[in-house]
């Protein structure tokens, strides 16, 4: 069992920044891969960024150069630094975890087995 709790969402204007956090607990073997996903109203959930065992990272093309995923020293905290936010970044952001590196490289919703409840990000133009 893995528990994930997100925080840090909010409302900002375009060009602004936000930092999301996710605190993880439970079976460490099931959270070698950690990721961020988002879902806009009326759209499917999509992968944003992932990190495997605090090392390799992957990003969706739409956020490359603007978002940075990282982990805290204890590796039970996951961060997403979001800069130069755009209105199309609006959505519910979810923290997710899985055991395998392939989940990280795929950024596939179906590959991740543990999910948080989400935190809302709203970017106005």
mmCIF file of C-alpha atoms in Angstrom:
data_model
loop_
_atom_site.group_PDB
_atom_site.id
_atom_site.type_symbol
_atom_site.label_atom_id
_atom_site.label_comp_id
_atom_site.label_asym_id
_atom_site.label_seq_id
_atom_site.Cartn_x
_atom_site.Cartn_y
_atom_site.Cartn_z
ATOM 1 C CA UNK A 1 0.000 0.000 0.000
ATOM 2 C CA UNK A 2 1.173 3.487 -0.903
ATOM 3 C CA UNK A 3 -0.411 6.715 0.267
ATOM 4 C CA UNK A 4 0.123 9.966 -1.620
ATOM 5 C CA UNK A 5 -0.954 13.442 -0.538
ATOM 6 C CA UNK A 6 -0.556 16.447 -2.822
ATOM 7 C CA UNK A 7 -0.437 20.137 -1.935
ATOM 8 C CA UNK A 8 0.612 23.458 -3.416
ATOM 9 C CA UNK A 9 -2.028 24.062 -6.026
ATOM 10 C CA UNK A 10 -3.662 27.443 -6.495
ATOM 11 C CA UNK A 11 -4.608 30.202 -8.912
ATOM 12 C CA UNK A 12 -2.004 32.222 -10.769
ATOM 13 C CA UNK A 13 -1.804 34.448 -13.796
ATOM 14 C CA UNK A 14 -0.118 33.348 -16.987
ATOM 15 C CA UNK A 15 3.646 33.581 -16.661
ATOM 16 C CA UNK A 16 3.542 32.843 -12.947
ATOM 17 C CA UNK A 17 4.954 29.923 -10.991
ATOM 18 C CA UNK A 18 3.738 27.270 -8.584
ATOM 19 C CA UNK A 19 5.448 24.448 -6.723
ATOM 20 C CA UNK A 20 3.493 21.284 -6.079
ATOM 21 C CA UNK A 21 4.448 18.823 -3.361
ATOM 22 C CA UNK A 22 3.519 15.199 -2.770
ATOM 23 C CA UNK A 23 4.241 13.335 0.443
ATOM 24 C CA UNK A 24 4.461 9.589 0.049
ATOM 25 C CA UNK A 25 4.206 6.854 2.653
ATOM 26 C CA UNK A 26 3.887 3.093 2.655
ATOM 27 C CA UNK A 27 5.674 0.365 0.749
ATOM 28 C CA UNK A 28 8.848 1.934 -0.695
ATOM 29 C CA UNK A 29 9.245 -0.875 -3.228
ATOM 30 C CA UNK A 30 6.039 0.276 -4.908
ATOM 31 C CA UNK A 31 7.191 3.869 -5.417
ATOM 32 C CA UNK A 32 10.550 3.665 -7.134
ATOM 33 C CA UNK A 33 8.859 5.534 -9.966
ATOM 34 C CA UNK A 34 7.025 8.729 -9.058
ATOM 35 C CA UNK A 35 5.125 10.950 -11.418
ATOM 36 C CA UNK A 36 2.829 13.903 -11.916
ATOM 37 C CA UNK A 37 -0.273 13.770 -14.066
ATOM 38 C CA UNK A 38 -2.980 16.302 -14.828
ATOM 39 C CA UNK A 39 -6.550 16.332 -16.017
ATOM 40 C CA UNK A 40 -8.338 19.301 -17.508
ATOM 41 C CA UNK A 41 -12.156 19.471 -17.501
ATOM 42 C CA UNK A 42 -13.561 17.294 -20.239
ATOM 43 C CA UNK A 43 -10.180 15.829 -21.125
ATOM 44 C CA UNK A 44 -8.350 12.631 -20.351
ATOM 45 C CA UNK A 45 -5.710 12.452 -17.679
ATOM 46 C CA UNK A 46 -2.216 12.908 -19.111
ATOM 47 C CA UNK A 47 1.331 12.421 -17.936
ATOM 48 C CA UNK A 48 3.343 15.532 -17.086
ATOM 49 C CA UNK A 49 6.644 14.332 -15.614
ATOM 50 C CA UNK A 50 8.185 11.359 -13.860
ATOM 51 C CA UNK A 51 11.325 10.446 -11.958
ATOM 52 C CA UNK A 52 12.841 7.043 -11.268
ATOM 53 C CA UNK A 53 14.610 6.443 -7.965
ATOM 54 C CA UNK A 54 15.597 10.074 -7.742
ATOM 55 C CA UNK A 55 17.563 9.888 -10.967
ATOM 56 C CA UNK A 56 16.271 9.716 -14.534
ATOM 57 C CA UNK A 57 13.445 12.052 -15.442
ATOM 58 C CA UNK A 58 10.913 12.231 -18.248
ATOM 59 C CA UNK A 59 8.689 15.122 -19.347
ATOM 60 C CA UNK A 60 5.741 15.664 -21.636
ATOM 61 C CA UNK A 61 6.747 17.803 -24.608
ATOM 62 C CA UNK A 62 4.256 20.471 -23.583
ATOM 63 C CA UNK A 63 6.085 21.189 -20.305
ATOM 64 C CA UNK A 64 9.735 20.681 -21.234
ATOM 65 C CA UNK A 65 11.826 23.685 -20.254
ATOM 66 C CA UNK A 66 9.109 25.028 -17.943
ATOM 67 C CA UNK A 67 8.492 22.286 -15.355
ATOM 68 C CA UNK A 68 11.018 20.469 -13.178
ATOM 69 C CA UNK A 69 10.353 17.283 -11.218
ATOM 70 C CA UNK A 70 12.499 16.458 -8.206
ATOM 71 C CA UNK A 71 12.547 14.504 -4.970
ATOM 72 C CA UNK A 72 13.510 15.486 -1.462
ATOM 73 C CA UNK A 73 16.536 14.010 0.275
ATOM 74 C CA UNK A 74 14.448 11.391 2.020
ATOM 75 C CA UNK A 75 12.766 10.526 -1.298
ATOM 76 C CA UNK A 76 9.383 10.486 0.367
ATOM 77 C CA UNK A 77 8.563 13.916 -1.015
ATOM 78 C CA UNK A 78 8.020 14.662 -4.667
ATOM 79 C CA UNK A 79 8.006 18.153 -6.143
ATOM 80 C CA UNK A 80 6.919 19.763 -9.368
ATOM 81 C CA UNK A 81 8.261 23.256 -9.969
ATOM 82 C CA UNK A 82 6.113 24.915 -12.611
ATOM 83 C CA UNK A 83 7.362 28.123 -14.224
ATOM 84 C CA UNK A 84 5.995 30.273 -17.033
ATOM 85 C CA UNK A 85 2.553 28.784 -16.520
ATOM 86 C CA UNK A 86 0.033 28.956 -19.344
ATOM 87 C CA UNK A 87 -3.783 28.788 -19.294
ATOM 88 C CA UNK A 88 -3.568 25.361 -20.918
ATOM 89 C CA UNK A 89 -1.742 24.103 -17.809
ATOM 90 C CA UNK A 90 -4.999 24.443 -15.876
ATOM 91 C CA UNK A 91 -6.280 21.214 -14.360
ATOM 92 C CA UNK A 92 -6.252 18.853 -11.435
ATOM 93 C CA UNK A 93 -2.717 17.633 -10.776
ATOM 94 C CA UNK A 94 -2.184 14.152 -9.388
ATOM 95 C CA UNK A 95 0.822 12.495 -7.818
ATOM 96 C CA UNK A 96 1.272 8.839 -8.754
ATOM 97 C CA UNK A 97 3.645 6.002 -7.971
ATOM 98 C CA UNK A 98 4.626 2.617 -9.312
ATOM 99 C CA UNK A 99 7.329 0.001 -8.923
ATOM 100 C CA UNK A 100 8.746 -0.100 -12.425
ATOM 101 C CA UNK A 101 11.040 2.070 -14.506
ATOM 102 C CA UNK A 102 8.947 1.360 -17.588
ATOM 103 C CA UNK A 103 6.073 3.184 -15.965
ATOM 104 C CA UNK A 104 8.250 6.244 -15.645
ATOM 105 C CA UNK A 105 9.486 6.179 -19.218
ATOM 106 C CA UNK A 106 6.005 5.638 -20.616
ATOM 107 C CA UNK A 107 4.230 8.290 -18.506
ATOM 108 C CA UNK A 108 1.175 6.156 -19.076
ATOM 109 C CA UNK A 109 -1.804 6.568 -16.753
ATOM 110 C CA UNK A 110 -2.535 2.857 -16.965
ATOM 111 C CA UNK A 111 0.937 1.931 -15.716
ATOM 112 C CA UNK A 112 0.748 3.682 -12.347
ATOM 113 C CA UNK A 113 -0.855 1.799 -9.487
ATOM 114 C CA UNK A 114 -1.037 4.367 -6.676
ATOM 115 C CA UNK A 115 -2.681 7.789 -6.882
ATOM 116 C CA UNK A 116 -3.238 10.820 -4.719
ATOM 117 C CA UNK A 117 -6.450 12.830 -4.527
ATOM 118 C CA UNK A 118 -5.112 15.731 -6.572
ATOM 119 C CA UNK A 119 -4.548 19.449 -6.200
ATOM 120 C CA UNK A 120 -6.139 22.085 -8.438
ATOM 121 C CA UNK A 121 -4.056 24.431 -10.576
ATOM 122 C CA UNK A 122 -5.779 27.320 -12.338
ATOM 123 C CA UNK A 123 -3.904 29.648 -14.694
ATOM 124 C CA UNK A 124 -5.698 32.745 -15.926
ATOM 125 C CA UNK A 125 -4.758 34.757 -18.996
#
